[in-house]
DNA sequence: GCGACAG
DNA sequence: ATCTTGTCGC
């Protein structure tokens, strides 16, 4: 029962209606970063997912887990979640320290059908999620982005604001922040910036990427 | 029909 | 996404 791209698109349209664009949290003590690592140019193969839990606002690593499994779904722009979300969700179930917010490496509602991987994970798990992508899938920046860290401009698609283009480091390419689930764009942007130190990517996602890569290269089991 | 196109 | 050392710019 391998879901087809056509069925995947239909499912995205249904799940998109379940997204809540309001802050559904009160306190933020722990933030998780999730990402996936895979062998070069392997459409079919094993995917390693990593979840890094950081204390907030200290940003100290308090727990990290990984999980790996085979995949059959190829990478198709717009359908990334059907390839990466399964292993990520399984990894999340191994975590002891339940995160208040999850930041995913990819888009949230800044997606052709409003259901990028961050929203996909949010709707399926009920978690509060934020999308933080490294490049644009759809939309265009409203105007030129100033070079200073902390500056941001709206990401526009069909004349609507779907996210924010955020500069997380002086004179370095920005990241694209969007609502995943149960949070507002303003709060999501504020949190991503608060999670940023000396690198382009926010610490949760940066560390998850690093650990997923480490787990895969060292054939970590479990 | 053509071009764009997260990771 | 990943491969992979040195090298250029701030
Ligand atoms: Mg990734």
PDB file of C-alpha atoms (C1' of nucleotides) and ligand atoms in Angstrom:
ATOM      1  CA  UNK A   1       0.000   0.000   0.000  1.00  0.00           C
ATOM      2  CA  UNK A   2       2.343   2.634  -1.270  1.00  0.00           C
ATOM      3  CA  UNK A   3       0.535   5.961  -1.376  1.00  0.00           C
ATOM      4  CA  UNK A   4       0.645   7.539  -4.813  1.00  0.00           C
ATOM      5  CA  UNK A   5       1.561  11.173  -5.463  1.00  0.00           C
ATOM      6  CA  UNK A   6      -2.004  11.783  -6.518  1.00  0.00           C
ATOM      7  CA  UNK A   7      -3.386  10.415  -3.250  1.00  0.00           C
ATOM      8  CA  UNK A   8      -0.732  12.343  -1.323  1.00  0.00           C
ATOM      9  CA  UNK A   9      -1.887  15.611  -2.854  1.00  0.00           C
ATOM     10  CA  UNK A  10      -5.493  14.836  -2.000  1.00  0.00           C
ATOM     11  CA  UNK A  11      -4.526  14.086   1.597  1.00  0.00           C
ATOM     12  CA  UNK A  12      -2.614  17.360   1.881  1.00  0.00           C
ATOM     13  CA  UNK A  13      -5.681  19.337   0.873  1.00  0.00           C
ATOM     14  CA  UNK A  14      -7.694  17.633   3.597  1.00  0.00           C
ATOM     15  CA  UNK A  15      -5.081  18.016   6.329  1.00  0.00           C
ATOM     16  CA  UNK A  16      -4.498  21.671   5.524  1.00  0.00           C
ATOM     17  CA  UNK A  17      -7.887  22.555   6.989  1.00  0.00           C
ATOM     18  CA  UNK A  18      -6.785  21.239  10.362  1.00  0.00           C
ATOM     19  CA  UNK A  19      -3.985  23.734  10.806  1.00  0.00           C
ATOM     20  CA  UNK A  20      -4.456  26.190  13.660  1.00  0.00           C
ATOM     21  CA  UNK A  21      -2.799  29.569  13.140  1.00  0.00           C
ATOM     22  CA  UNK A  22      -2.970  30.693  16.740  1.00  0.00           C
ATOM     23  CA  UNK A  23      -0.580  30.388  19.663  1.00  0.00           C
ATOM     24  CA  UNK A  24      -1.653  27.293  21.550  1.00  0.00           C
ATOM     25  CA  UNK A  25       1.080  27.386  24.190  1.00  0.00           C
ATOM     26  CA  UNK A  26       1.757  29.291  27.365  1.00  0.00           C
ATOM     27  CA  UNK A  27       5.343  28.534  28.267  1.00  0.00           C
ATOM     28  CA  UNK A  28       8.359  27.442  26.257  1.00  0.00           C
ATOM     29  CA  UNK A  29      10.885  25.388  28.189  1.00  0.00           C
ATOM     30  CA  UNK A  30      12.020  23.004  25.459  1.00  0.00           C
ATOM     31  CA  UNK A  31      12.315  23.347  21.707  1.00  0.00           C
ATOM     32  CA  UNK A  32      13.033  20.453  19.363  1.00  0.00           C
ATOM     33  CA  UNK A  33      14.793  20.524  16.041  1.00  0.00           C
ATOM     34  CA  UNK A  34      14.112  17.713  13.551  1.00  0.00           C
ATOM     35  CA  UNK A  35      15.895  16.756  10.353  1.00  0.00           C
ATOM     36  CA  UNK A  36      16.745  13.796   8.127  1.00  0.00           C
ATOM     37  CA  UNK A  37      19.992  12.494   6.624  1.00  0.00           C
ATOM     38  CA  UNK A  38      20.274  10.163   3.654  1.00  0.00           C
ATOM     39  CA  UNK A  39      22.959   8.669   1.385  1.00  0.00           C
ATOM     40  CA  UNK A  40      23.894  10.833  -1.574  1.00  0.00           C
ATOM     41  CA  UNK A  41      21.561  10.633  -4.546  1.00  0.00           C
ATOM     42  CA  UNK A  42      19.579   7.724  -3.138  1.00  0.00           C
ATOM     43  CA  UNK A  43      15.937   7.915  -4.133  1.00  0.00           C
ATOM     44  CA  UNK A  44      15.237   4.627  -2.449  1.00  0.00           C
ATOM     45  CA  UNK A  45      17.088   3.672   0.690  1.00  0.00           C
ATOM     46  CA  UNK A  46      17.458   4.286   4.396  1.00  0.00           C
ATOM     47  CA  UNK A  47      16.651   7.582   6.049  1.00  0.00           C
ATOM     48  CA  UNK A  48      18.020   8.646   9.418  1.00  0.00           C
ATOM     49  CA  UNK A  49      15.981  11.129  11.430  1.00  0.00           C
ATOM     50  CA  UNK A  50      17.272  13.071  14.422  1.00  0.00           C
ATOM     51  CA  UNK A  51      15.468  15.000  17.117  1.00  0.00           C
ATOM     52  CA  UNK A  52      17.473  17.399  19.282  1.00  0.00           C
ATOM     53  CA  UNK A  53      15.832  18.847  22.381  1.00  0.00           C
ATOM     54  CA  UNK A  54      17.207  22.172  23.605  1.00  0.00           C
ATOM     55  CA  UNK A  55      16.289  24.137  26.716  1.00  0.00           C
ATOM     56  CA  UNK A  56      14.850  27.567  25.976  1.00  0.00           C
ATOM     57  CA  UNK A  57      16.042  30.271  26.021  1.00  0.00           C
ATOM     58  CA  UNK A  58      19.410  28.839  27.105  1.00  0.00           C
ATOM     59  CA  UNK A  59      19.648  26.656  24.013  1.00  0.00           C
ATOM     60  CA  UNK A  60      21.514  23.877  25.792  1.00  0.00           C
ATOM     61  CA  UNK A  61      21.213  20.374  24.387  1.00  0.00           C
ATOM     62  CA  UNK A  62      19.311  18.235  26.891  1.00  0.00           C
ATOM     63  CA  UNK A  63      18.454  15.177  24.788  1.00  0.00           C
ATOM     64  CA  UNK A  64      18.871  13.798  21.313  1.00  0.00           C
ATOM     65  CA  UNK A  65      17.476  10.669  19.692  1.00  0.00           C
ATOM     66  CA  UNK A  66      17.580   9.121  16.259  1.00  0.00           C
ATOM     67  CA  UNK A  67      15.600   6.597  14.281  1.00  0.00           C
ATOM     68  CA  UNK A  68      16.129   5.018  10.877  1.00  0.00           C
ATOM     69  CA  UNK A  69      13.930   3.188   8.446  1.00  0.00           C
ATOM     70  CA  UNK A  70      13.641   2.446   4.771  1.00  0.00           C
ATOM     71  CA  UNK A  71      11.699   4.647   2.390  1.00  0.00           C
ATOM     72  CA  UNK A  72       9.965   3.996  -0.885  1.00  0.00           C
ATOM     73  CA  UNK A  73       8.601   7.456  -1.554  1.00  0.00           C
ATOM     74  CA  UNK A  74      10.878   9.596  -3.780  1.00  0.00           C
ATOM     75  CA  UNK A  75      11.651  13.252  -3.234  1.00  0.00           C
ATOM     76  CA  UNK A  76       9.105  15.322  -5.121  1.00  0.00           C
ATOM     77  CA  UNK A  77       8.905  19.096  -4.550  1.00  0.00           C
ATOM     78  CA  UNK A  78       5.705  19.684  -2.600  1.00  0.00           C
ATOM     79  CA  UNK A  79       5.549  16.123  -1.298  1.00  0.00           C
ATOM     80  CA  UNK A  80       8.657  16.070   0.885  1.00  0.00           C
ATOM     81  CA  UNK A  81       6.656  15.109   3.979  1.00  0.00           C
ATOM     82  CA  UNK A  82       5.630  11.793   2.487  1.00  0.00           C
ATOM     83  CA  UNK A  83       9.286  10.866   2.326  1.00  0.00           C
ATOM     84  CA  UNK A  84      10.662  12.411   5.536  1.00  0.00           C
ATOM     85  CA  UNK A  85       7.801  12.792   8.010  1.00  0.00           C
ATOM     86  CA  UNK A  86       7.302   9.067   8.814  1.00  0.00           C
ATOM     87  CA  UNK A  87      10.821   8.521  10.150  1.00  0.00           C
ATOM     88  CA  UNK A  88      10.737  11.855  11.970  1.00  0.00           C
ATOM     89  CA  UNK A  89       7.471  11.047  13.719  1.00  0.00           C
ATOM     90  CA  UNK A  90       8.830   7.685  14.829  1.00  0.00           C
ATOM     91  CA  UNK A  91      11.933   9.368  16.192  1.00  0.00           C
ATOM     92  CA  UNK A  92       9.770  11.845  18.099  1.00  0.00           C
ATOM     93  CA  UNK A  93       8.102   8.974  19.931  1.00  0.00           C
ATOM     94  CA  UNK A  94      11.429   7.972  21.445  1.00  0.00           C
ATOM     95  CA  UNK A  95      11.972  11.330  23.129  1.00  0.00           C
ATOM     96  CA  UNK A  96      11.575  11.510  26.889  1.00  0.00           C
ATOM     97  CA  UNK A  97      11.658  15.297  27.178  1.00  0.00           C
ATOM     98  CA  UNK A  98       8.480  16.410  25.464  1.00  0.00           C
ATOM     99  CA  UNK A  99       9.158  19.589  23.477  1.00  0.00           C
ATOM    100  CA  UNK A 100       6.821  22.572  23.683  1.00  0.00           C
ATOM    101  CA  UNK A 101       7.631  23.531  20.117  1.00  0.00           C
ATOM    102  CA  UNK A 102       9.196  21.728  17.162  1.00  0.00           C
ATOM    103  CA  UNK A 103      11.163  23.424  14.391  1.00  0.00           C
ATOM    104  CA  UNK A 104      11.360  21.442  11.164  1.00  0.00           C
ATOM    105  CA  UNK A 105      13.895  21.777   8.351  1.00  0.00           C
ATOM    106  CA  UNK A 106      11.494  22.747   5.570  1.00  0.00           C
ATOM    107  CA  UNK A 107       8.330  24.769   5.013  1.00  0.00           C
ATOM    108  CA  UNK A 108       5.089  24.928   6.961  1.00  0.00           C
ATOM    109  CA  UNK A 109       2.175  26.658   5.220  1.00  0.00           C
ATOM    110  CA  UNK A 110       4.450  28.359   2.674  1.00  0.00           C
ATOM    111  CA  UNK A 111       3.568  25.505   0.381  1.00  0.00           C
ATOM    112  CA  UNK A 112       1.438  25.157  -2.779  1.00  0.00           C
ATOM    113  CA  UNK A 113      -1.317  23.413  -0.803  1.00  0.00           C
ATOM    114  CA  UNK A 114      -0.498  24.980   2.566  1.00  0.00           C
ATOM    115  CA  UNK A 115       0.874  21.742   3.977  1.00  0.00           C
ATOM    116  CA  UNK A 116       4.643  21.621   4.041  1.00  0.00           C
ATOM    117  CA  UNK A 117       6.442  19.109   6.262  1.00  0.00           C
ATOM    118  CA  UNK A 118       6.256  21.294   9.380  1.00  0.00           C
ATOM    119  CA  UNK A 119       2.465  21.564   9.135  1.00  0.00           C
ATOM    120  CA  UNK A 120       2.196  17.911   8.149  1.00  0.00           C
ATOM    121  CA  UNK A 121       4.006  16.842  11.321  1.00  0.00           C
ATOM    122  CA  UNK A 122       2.024  19.318  13.378  1.00  0.00           C
ATOM    123  CA  UNK A 123      -1.372  18.146  12.216  1.00  0.00           C
ATOM    124  CA  UNK A 124      -0.498  14.460  12.519  1.00  0.00           C
ATOM    125  CA  UNK A 125       1.037  14.691  15.989  1.00  0.00           C
ATOM    126  CA  UNK A 126      -0.846  17.624  17.453  1.00  0.00           C
ATOM    127  CA  UNK A 127       2.431  19.349  18.270  1.00  0.00           C
ATOM    128  CA  UNK A 128       3.127  23.052  17.892  1.00  0.00           C
ATOM    129  CA  UNK A 129       5.412  23.357  14.864  1.00  0.00           C
ATOM    130  CA  UNK A 130       7.402  25.931  12.924  1.00  0.00           C
ATOM    131  CA  UNK A 131       8.761  25.615   9.399  1.00  0.00           C
ATOM    132  CA  UNK A 132      12.287  26.931   8.831  1.00  0.00           C
ATOM    133  CA  UNK A 133      13.451  26.318   5.260  1.00  0.00           C
ATOM    134  CA  UNK A 134      16.735  27.150   3.570  1.00  0.00           C
ATOM    135  CA  UNK A 135      15.210  28.053   0.215  1.00  0.00           C
ATOM    136  CA  UNK A 136      11.870  29.012  -1.309  1.00  0.00           C
ATOM    137  CA  UNK A 137       9.339  26.476  -2.559  1.00  0.00           C
ATOM    138  CA  UNK A 138       6.657  28.988  -3.579  1.00  0.00           C
ATOM    139  CA  UNK A 139       6.242  32.749  -3.257  1.00  0.00           C
ATOM    140  CA  UNK A 140       8.473  35.798  -3.509  1.00  0.00           C
ATOM    141  CA  UNK A 141       9.897  38.231  -0.927  1.00  0.00           C
ATOM    142  CA  UNK A 142       7.766  41.400  -0.697  1.00  0.00           C
ATOM    143  CA  UNK A 143      10.853  43.595  -1.023  1.00  0.00           C
ATOM    144  CA  UNK A 144      14.592  43.567  -0.618  1.00  0.00           C
ATOM    145  CA  UNK A 145      15.822  42.223   2.698  1.00  0.00           C
ATOM    146  CA  UNK A 146      18.230  44.421   4.694  1.00  0.00           C
ATOM    147  CA  UNK A 147      21.663  42.813   5.369  1.00  0.00           C
ATOM    148  CA  UNK A 148      21.477  43.014   9.146  1.00  0.00           C
ATOM    149  CA  UNK A 149      20.709  40.029  11.367  1.00  0.00           C
ATOM    150  CA  UNK A 150      17.166  40.221  12.680  1.00  0.00           C
ATOM    151  CA  UNK A 151      15.666  41.957   9.657  1.00  0.00           C
ATOM    152  CA  UNK A 152      12.783  40.264   7.886  1.00  0.00           C
ATOM    153  CA  UNK A 153      10.255  40.847   5.122  1.00  0.00           C
ATOM    154  CA  UNK A 154       7.031  38.993   4.202  1.00  0.00           C
ATOM    155  CA  UNK A 155       7.068  36.079   1.778  1.00  0.00           C
ATOM    156  CA  UNK A 156       4.154  36.603  -0.646  1.00  0.00           C
ATOM    157  CA  UNK A 157       2.174  34.038  -2.626  1.00  0.00           C
ATOM    158  CA  UNK A 158      -1.088  34.788  -4.416  1.00  0.00           C
ATOM    159  CA  UNK A 159      -1.031  38.238  -2.784  1.00  0.00           C
ATOM    160  CA  UNK A 160      -1.027  36.733   0.680  1.00  0.00           C
ATOM    161  CA  UNK A 161       1.618  36.572   3.409  1.00  0.00           C
ATOM    162  CA  UNK A 162       2.631  32.918   3.772  1.00  0.00           C
ATOM    163  CA  UNK A 163       5.816  33.381   5.762  1.00  0.00           C
ATOM    164  CA  UNK A 164       8.763  35.616   6.591  1.00  0.00           C
ATOM    165  CA  UNK A 165      12.171  35.866   4.948  1.00  0.00           C
ATOM    166  CA  UNK A 166      14.420  36.167   7.997  1.00  0.00           C
ATOM    167  CA  UNK A 167      18.070  37.204   8.147  1.00  0.00           C
ATOM    168  CA  UNK A 168      19.625  35.145  10.927  1.00  0.00           C
ATOM    169  CA  UNK A 169      23.189  36.297  10.313  1.00  0.00           C
ATOM    170  CA  UNK A 170      24.708  39.493   8.871  1.00  0.00           C
ATOM    171  CA  UNK A 171      25.128  39.399   5.095  1.00  0.00           C
ATOM    172  CA  UNK A 172      24.332  35.711   4.845  1.00  0.00           C
ATOM    173  CA  UNK A 173      21.458  34.103   2.947  1.00  0.00           C
ATOM    174  CA  UNK A 174      18.205  34.221   4.954  1.00  0.00           C
ATOM    175  CA  UNK A 175      15.950  31.390   6.099  1.00  0.00           C
ATOM    176  CA  UNK A 176      12.238  31.136   5.367  1.00  0.00           C
ATOM    177  CA  UNK A 177       9.989  30.952   8.412  1.00  0.00           C
ATOM    178  CA  UNK A 178       6.373  29.854   8.261  1.00  0.00           C
ATOM    179  CA  UNK A 179       3.551  28.646  10.472  1.00  0.00           C
ATOM    180  CA  UNK A 180       3.615  24.917  11.015  1.00  0.00           C
ATOM    181  CA  UNK A 181       0.725  24.445  13.409  1.00  0.00           C
ATOM    182  CA  UNK A 182      -0.727  26.065  16.539  1.00  0.00           C
ATOM    183  CA  UNK A 183       1.379  29.222  16.323  1.00  0.00           C
ATOM    184  CA  UNK A 184       1.316  32.653  14.645  1.00  0.00           C
ATOM    185  CA  UNK A 185       3.849  33.823  12.077  1.00  0.00           C
ATOM    186  CA  UNK A 186       5.029  36.630  14.355  1.00  0.00           C
ATOM    187  CA  UNK A 187       5.715  34.247  17.226  1.00  0.00           C
ATOM    188  CA  UNK A 188       7.344  31.680  14.938  1.00  0.00           C
ATOM    189  CA  UNK A 189       9.669  34.332  13.550  1.00  0.00           C
ATOM    190  CA  UNK A 190      10.509  35.604  17.008  1.00  0.00           C
ATOM    191  CA  UNK A 191      11.338  32.102  18.229  1.00  0.00           C
ATOM    192  CA  UNK A 192      13.534  31.189  15.280  1.00  0.00           C
ATOM    193  CA  UNK A 193      15.517  34.362  15.787  1.00  0.00           C
ATOM    194  CA  UNK A 194      15.795  33.643  19.523  1.00  0.00           C
ATOM    195  CA  UNK A 195      17.208  30.215  18.651  1.00  0.00           C
ATOM    196  CA  UNK A 196      19.892  31.682  16.443  1.00  0.00           C
ATOM    197  CA  UNK A 197      23.448  32.203  17.700  1.00  0.00           C
ATOM    198  CA  UNK A 198      26.476  32.478  15.417  1.00  0.00           C
ATOM    199  CA  UNK A 199      25.224  30.357  12.535  1.00  0.00           C
ATOM    200  CA  UNK A 200      22.718  30.794   9.740  1.00  0.00           C
ATOM    201  CA  UNK A 201      20.425  28.044  10.993  1.00  0.00           C
ATOM    202  CA  UNK A 202      18.665  28.076  14.358  1.00  0.00           C
ATOM    203  CA  UNK A 203      20.356  25.749  16.879  1.00  0.00           C
ATOM    204  CA  UNK A 204      17.611  23.093  17.098  1.00  0.00           C
ATOM    205  CA  UNK A 205      17.619  22.431  13.368  1.00  0.00           C
ATOM    206  CA  UNK A 206      21.355  22.888  12.974  1.00  0.00           C
ATOM    207  CA  UNK A 207      22.102  20.326  15.661  1.00  0.00           C
ATOM    208  CA  UNK A 208      19.486  17.877  14.399  1.00  0.00           C
ATOM    209  CA  UNK A 209      21.035  18.021  10.937  1.00  0.00           C
ATOM    210  CA  UNK A 210      24.446  17.405  12.427  1.00  0.00           C
ATOM    211  CA  UNK A 211      23.297  14.484  14.590  1.00  0.00           C
ATOM    212  CA  UNK A 212      21.248  12.817  11.848  1.00  0.00           C
ATOM    213  CA  UNK A 213      24.342  12.908   9.672  1.00  0.00           C
ATOM    214  CA  UNK A 214      26.491  11.506  12.465  1.00  0.00           C
ATOM    215  CA  UNK A 215      24.037   8.680  13.167  1.00  0.00           C
ATOM    216  CA  UNK A 216      23.908   7.689   9.501  1.00  0.00           C
ATOM    217  CA  UNK A 217      27.652   7.801   8.875  1.00  0.00           C
ATOM    218  CA  UNK A 218      28.324   5.695  11.965  1.00  0.00           C
ATOM    219  CA  UNK A 219      25.509   3.230  11.288  1.00  0.00           C
ATOM    220  CA  UNK A 220      23.986   3.868  14.705  1.00  0.00           C
ATOM    221  CA  UNK A 221      21.384   1.248  15.518  1.00  0.00           C
ATOM    222  CA  UNK A 222      18.148   1.203  17.532  1.00  0.00           C
TER     223      UNK A 222
ATOM    224  C1'  DG B   1       3.394  23.912 -23.498  1.00  0.00           C
ATOM    225  C1'  DC B   2       7.252  25.940 -20.471  1.00  0.00           C
ATOM    226  C1'  DG B   3       9.529  26.930 -16.356  1.00  0.00           C
ATOM    227  C1'  DA B   4       9.871  26.522 -11.140  1.00  0.00           C
ATOM    228  C1'  DC B   5      10.660  23.273  -7.905  1.00  0.00           C
ATOM    229  C1'  DA B   6      11.566  22.438   0.386  1.00  0.00           C
ATOM    230  C1'  DG B   7      14.977  18.182   1.242  1.00  0.00           C
TER     231       DG B   7
ATOM    232  C1'  DA C   1      19.844  15.658   0.090  1.00  0.00           C
ATOM    233  C1'  DT C   2      25.280  14.512  -0.169  1.00  0.00           C
ATOM    234  C1'  DC C   3      30.365  14.489  -1.860  1.00  0.00           C
ATOM    235  C1'  DT C   4      34.681  17.396  -0.147  1.00  0.00           C
ATOM    236  C1'  DT C   5      39.717  20.881   0.422  1.00  0.00           C
ATOM    237  C1'  DG C   6      40.891  24.783  -0.282  1.00  0.00           C
ATOM    238  C1'  DT C   7      39.789  29.389  -0.813  1.00  0.00           C
ATOM    239  C1'  DC C   8      37.579  34.007  -0.957  1.00  0.00           C
ATOM    240  C1'  DG C   9      35.045  37.770   1.555  1.00  0.00           C
ATOM    241  C1'  DC C  10      33.453  39.992   5.728  1.00  0.00           C
TER     242       DC C  10
HETATM  243 MG1  LIG D   1      16.727  18.406   5.890  1.00  0.00          MG
END
